[in-house]
mmCIF file with all atom_site columns, C-alpha atoms in Angstrom:
data_model
loop_
_atom_site.group_PDB
_atom_site.id
_atom_site.type_symbol
_atom_site.label_atom_id
_atom_site.label_alt_id
_atom_site.label_comp_id
_atom_site.label_asym_id
_atom_site.label_entity_id
_atom_site.label_seq_id
_atom_site.pdbx_PDB_ins_code
_atom_site.Cartn_x
_atom_site.Cartn_y
_atom_site.Cartn_z
_atom_site.occupancy
_atom_site.B_iso_or_equiv
_atom_site.pdbx_formal_charge
_atom_site.auth_seq_id
_atom_site.auth_comp_id
_atom_site.auth_asym_id
_atom_site.auth_atom_id
_atom_site.pdbx_PDB_model_num
ATOM 1  C CA . THR A 1 1  ? 17.483  8.576   -21.002 1.00 0.00 ? 1  THR A CA 1
ATOM 2  C CA . ALA A 1 2  ? 19.441  6.322   -23.367 1.00 0.00 ? 2  ALA A CA 1
ATOM 3  C CA . ASP A 1 3  ? 22.038  5.595   -20.669 1.00 0.00 ? 3  ASP A CA 1
ATOM 4  C CA . PRO A 1 4  ? 21.639  1.929   -19.607 1.00 0.00 ? 4  PRO A CA 1
ATOM 5  C CA . GLN A 1 5  ? 22.394  2.756   -15.958 1.00 0.00 ? 5  GLN A CA 1
ATOM 6  C CA . PHE A 1 6  ? 19.691  5.405   -15.971 1.00 0.00 ? 6  PHE A CA 1
ATOM 7  C CA . GLN A 1 7  ? 17.168  3.017   -17.519 1.00 0.00 ? 7  GLN A CA 1
ATOM 8  C CA . SER A 1 8  ? 18.095  0.291   -15.053 1.00 0.00 ? 8  SER A CA 1
ATOM 9  C CA . ALA A 1 9  ? 17.681  2.673   -12.110 1.00 0.00 ? 9  ALA A CA 1
ATOM 10 C CA . ILE A 1 10 ? 14.303  3.897   -13.362 1.00 0.00 ? 10 ILE A CA 1
ATOM 11 C CA . GLN A 1 11 ? 13.121  0.345   -13.958 1.00 0.00 ? 11 GLN A CA 1
ATOM 12 C CA . ALA A 1 12 ? 14.155  -0.688  -10.429 1.00 0.00 ? 12 ALA A CA 1
ATOM 13 C CA . CYS A 1 13 ? 12.205  2.269   -9.059  1.00 0.00 ? 13 CYS A CA 1
ATOM 14 C CA . ALA A 1 14 ? 9.215   1.321   -11.190 1.00 0.00 ? 14 ALA A CA 1
ATOM 15 C CA . VAL A 1 15 ? 9.242   -2.243  -9.860  1.00 0.00 ? 15 VAL A CA 1
ATOM 16 C CA . ALA A 1 16 ? 9.252   -0.968  -6.263  1.00 0.00 ? 16 ALA A CA 1
ATOM 17 C CA . LEU A 1 17 ? 6.528   1.563   -7.030  1.00 0.00 ? 17 LEU A CA 1
ATOM 18 C CA . HIS A 1 18 ? 4.406   -1.086  -8.762  1.00 0.00 ? 18 HIS A CA 1
ATOM 19 C CA . ARG A 1 19 ? 4.722   -3.338  -5.734  1.00 0.00 ? 19 ARG A CA 1
ATOM 20 C CA . MET A 1 20 ? 3.461   -0.540  -3.517  1.00 0.00 ? 20 MET A CA 1
ATOM 21 C CA . ALA A 1 21 ? 0.805   0.651   -5.990  1.00 0.00 ? 21 ALA A CA 1
ATOM 22 C CA . ASP A 1 22 ? -0.625  -2.879  -6.243  1.00 0.00 ? 22 ASP A CA 1
ATOM 23 C CA . TYR A 1 23 ? -0.564  -3.533  -2.490  1.00 0.00 ? 23 TYR A CA 1
ATOM 24 C CA . GLU A 1 24 ? -3.557  -5.366  -1.088  1.00 0.00 ? 24 GLU A CA 1
ATOM 25 C CA . LEU A 1 25 ? -4.170  -6.094  2.560   1.00 0.00 ? 25 LEU A CA 1
ATOM 26 C CA . ASP A 1 26 ? -3.620  -9.755  3.463   1.00 0.00 ? 26 ASP A CA 1
ATOM 27 C CA . PRO A 1 27 ? -6.985  -11.531 3.860   1.00 0.00 ? 27 PRO A CA 1
ATOM 28 C CA . PRO A 1 28 ? -6.396  -12.619 7.490   1.00 0.00 ? 28 PRO A CA 1
ATOM 29 C CA . LEU A 1 29 ? -5.537  -9.041  8.427   1.00 0.00 ? 29 LEU A CA 1
ATOM 30 C CA . HIS A 1 30 ? -8.583  -7.753  6.578   1.00 0.00 ? 30 HIS A CA 1
ATOM 31 C CA . ARG A 1 31 ? -10.768 -10.276 8.424   1.00 0.00 ? 31 ARG A CA 1
ATOM 32 C CA . ARG A 1 32 ? -9.276  -9.257  11.779  1.00 0.00 ? 32 ARG A CA 1
ATOM 33 C CA . ILE A 1 33 ? -9.979  -5.569  11.171  1.00 0.00 ? 33 ILE A CA 1
ATOM 34 C CA . HIS A 1 34 ? -13.526 -6.397  10.100  1.00 0.00 ? 34 HIS A CA 1
ATOM 35 C CA . GLU A 1 35 ? -14.062 -8.624  13.147  1.00 0.00 ? 35 GLU A CA 1
ATOM 36 C CA . LEU A 1 36 ? -12.798 -5.974  15.554  1.00 0.00 ? 36 LEU A CA 1
ATOM 37 C CA . GLY A 1 37 ? -14.781 -3.253  13.800  1.00 0.00 ? 37 GLY A CA 1
ATOM 38 C CA . GLU A 1 38 ? -18.008 -5.264  13.965  1.00 0.00 ? 38 GLU A CA 1
ATOM 39 C CA . ARG A 1 39 ? -17.830 -5.421  17.756  1.00 0.00 ? 39 ARG A CA 1
ATOM 40 C CA . LYS A 1 40 ? -16.015 -2.178  18.473  1.00 0.00 ? 40 LYS A CA 1
ATOM 41 C CA . GLU A 1 41 ? -18.398 -1.273  21.322  1.00 0.00 ? 41 GLU A CA 1
ATOM 42 C CA . PHE A 1 42 ? -17.446 -4.440  23.215  1.00 0.00 ? 42 PHE A CA 1
ATOM 43 C CA . LEU A 1 43 ? -13.671 -4.596  22.736  1.00 0.00 ? 43 LEU A CA 1
ATOM 44 C CA . THR A 1 44 ? -11.219 -5.045  25.554  1.00 0.00 ? 44 THR A CA 1
ATOM 45 C CA . SER A 1 45 ? -8.681  -2.264  25.908  1.00 0.00 ? 45 SER A CA 1
ATOM 46 C CA . ALA A 1 46 ? -6.058  -4.477  24.227  1.00 0.00 ? 46 ALA A CA 1
ATOM 47 C CA . GLU A 1 47 ? -8.381  -5.190  21.310  1.00 0.00 ? 47 GLU A CA 1
ATOM 48 C CA . HIS A 1 48 ? -9.235  -1.493  21.042  1.00 0.00 ? 48 HIS A CA 1
ATOM 49 C CA . GLU A 1 49 ? -5.525  -0.637  20.856  1.00 0.00 ? 49 GLU A CA 1
ATOM 50 C CA . GLU A 1 50 ? -5.073  -3.362  18.238  1.00 0.00 ? 50 GLU A CA 1
ATOM 51 C CA . LEU A 1 51 ? -7.930  -1.960  16.152  1.00 0.00 ? 51 LEU A CA 1
ATOM 52 C CA . LEU A 1 52 ? -6.523  1.565   16.347  1.00 0.00 ? 52 LEU A CA 1
ATOM 53 C CA . ALA A 1 53 ? -3.074  0.308   15.320  1.00 0.00 ? 53 ALA A CA 1
ATOM 54 C CA . LEU A 1 54 ? -4.528  -1.666  12.404  1.00 0.00 ? 54 LEU A CA 1
ATOM 55 C CA . VAL A 1 55 ? -6.584  1.299   11.222  1.00 0.00 ? 55 VAL A CA 1
ATOM 56 C CA . ALA A 1 56 ? -3.494  3.532   11.388  1.00 0.00 ? 56 ALA A CA 1
ATOM 57 C CA . PHE A 1 57 ? -1.510  0.918   9.430   1.00 0.00 ? 57 PHE A CA 1
ATOM 58 C CA . VAL A 1 58 ? -4.183  0.655   6.727   1.00 0.00 ? 58 VAL A CA 1
ATOM 59 C CA . HIS A 1 59 ? -4.459  4.450   6.501   1.00 0.00 ? 59 HIS A CA 1
ATOM 60 C CA . LYS A 1 60 ? -0.695  4.792   6.055   1.00 0.00 ? 60 LYS A CA 1
ATOM 61 C CA . ARG A 1 61 ? -0.574  2.031   3.435   1.00 0.00 ? 61 ARG A CA 1
ATOM 62 C CA . THR A 1 62 ? -3.467  3.582   1.524   1.00 0.00 ? 62 THR A CA 1
ATOM 63 C CA . ILE A 1 63 ? -1.630  6.899   1.332   1.00 0.00 ? 63 ILE A CA 1
ATOM 64 C CA . GLU A 1 64 ? 1.579   5.138   0.240   1.00 0.00 ? 64 GLU A CA 1
ATOM 65 C CA . LYS A 1 65 ? -0.347  3.194   -2.411  1.00 0.00 ? 65 LYS A CA 1
ATOM 66 C CA . LEU A 1 66 ? -1.880  6.375   -3.832  1.00 0.00 ? 66 LEU A CA 1
ATOM 67 C CA . GLU A 1 67 ? 1.500   8.137   -3.796  1.00 0.00 ? 67 GLU A CA 1
ATOM 68 C CA . ALA A 1 68 ? 3.077   5.214   -5.656  1.00 0.00 ? 68 ALA A CA 1
ATOM 69 C CA . GLN A 1 69 ? 0.314   5.247   -8.269  1.00 0.00 ? 69 GLN A CA 1
ATOM 70 C CA . THR A 1 70 ? 0.786   8.988   -8.746  1.00 0.00 ? 70 THR A CA 1
ATOM 71 C CA . ALA A 1 71 ? 4.569   8.635   -8.997  1.00 0.00 ? 71 ALA A CA 1
ATOM 72 C CA . LEU A 1 72 ? 4.242   5.918   -11.639 1.00 0.00 ? 72 LEU A CA 1
ATOM 73 C CA . ALA A 1 73 ? 1.858   8.045   -13.676 1.00 0.00 ? 73 ALA A CA 1
ATOM 74 C CA . ARG A 1 74 ? 4.247   10.998  -13.479 1.00 0.00 ? 74 ARG A CA 1
ATOM 75 C CA . LEU A 1 75 ? 7.201   8.816   -14.553 1.00 0.00 ? 75 LEU A CA 1
ATOM 76 C CA . ARG A 1 76 ? 5.237   7.455   -17.517 1.00 0.00 ? 76 ARG A CA 1
ATOM 77 C CA . THR A 1 77 ? 4.440   10.999  -18.610 1.00 0.00 ? 77 THR A CA 1
ATOM 78 C CA . ALA A 1 78 ? 7.935   12.369  -17.992 1.00 0.00 ? 78 ALA A CA 1
ATOM 79 C CA . ILE A 1 79 ? 9.874   9.527   -19.636 1.00 0.00 ? 79 ILE A CA 1
ATOM 80 C CA . PRO A 1 80 ? 7.606   7.525   -21.925 1.00 0.00 ? 80 PRO A CA 1
ATOM 81 C CA . GLY A 1 81 ? 8.833   4.114   -23.014 1.00 0.00 ? 81 GLY A CA 1
ATOM 82 C CA . VAL A 1 82 ? 11.347  3.686   -20.206 1.00 0.00 ? 82 VAL A CA 1
ATOM 83 C CA . LEU A 1 83 ? 9.114   2.029   -17.611 1.00 0.00 ? 83 LEU A CA 1
ATOM 84 C CA . PRO A 1 84 ? 8.672   -1.708  -17.919 1.00 0.00 ? 84 PRO A CA 1
ATOM 85 C CA . ASP A 1 85 ? 5.178   -3.115  -18.430 1.00 0.00 ? 85 ASP A CA 1
ATOM 86 C CA . LEU A 1 86 ? 4.332   -4.826  -15.163 1.00 0.00 ? 86 LEU A CA 1
#
């Protein structure tokens, strides 16, 4: 773990994982999902498809966010002191 290339690679991974672990849905997208969800019984077929696609997107991102958080925790445990404080 003292190898500078190794540390640099781990730190680059940590930055990418942090970005994913800290992901938040953009406010306009969050508003759109809420708007569609509030009137789900009255949606056109296009709006219904949009809502389903948005829900699938949010579900996938939530899983990725949790996986990134878990991976960061495992890296911190496995190689303490190598991850940058972000």
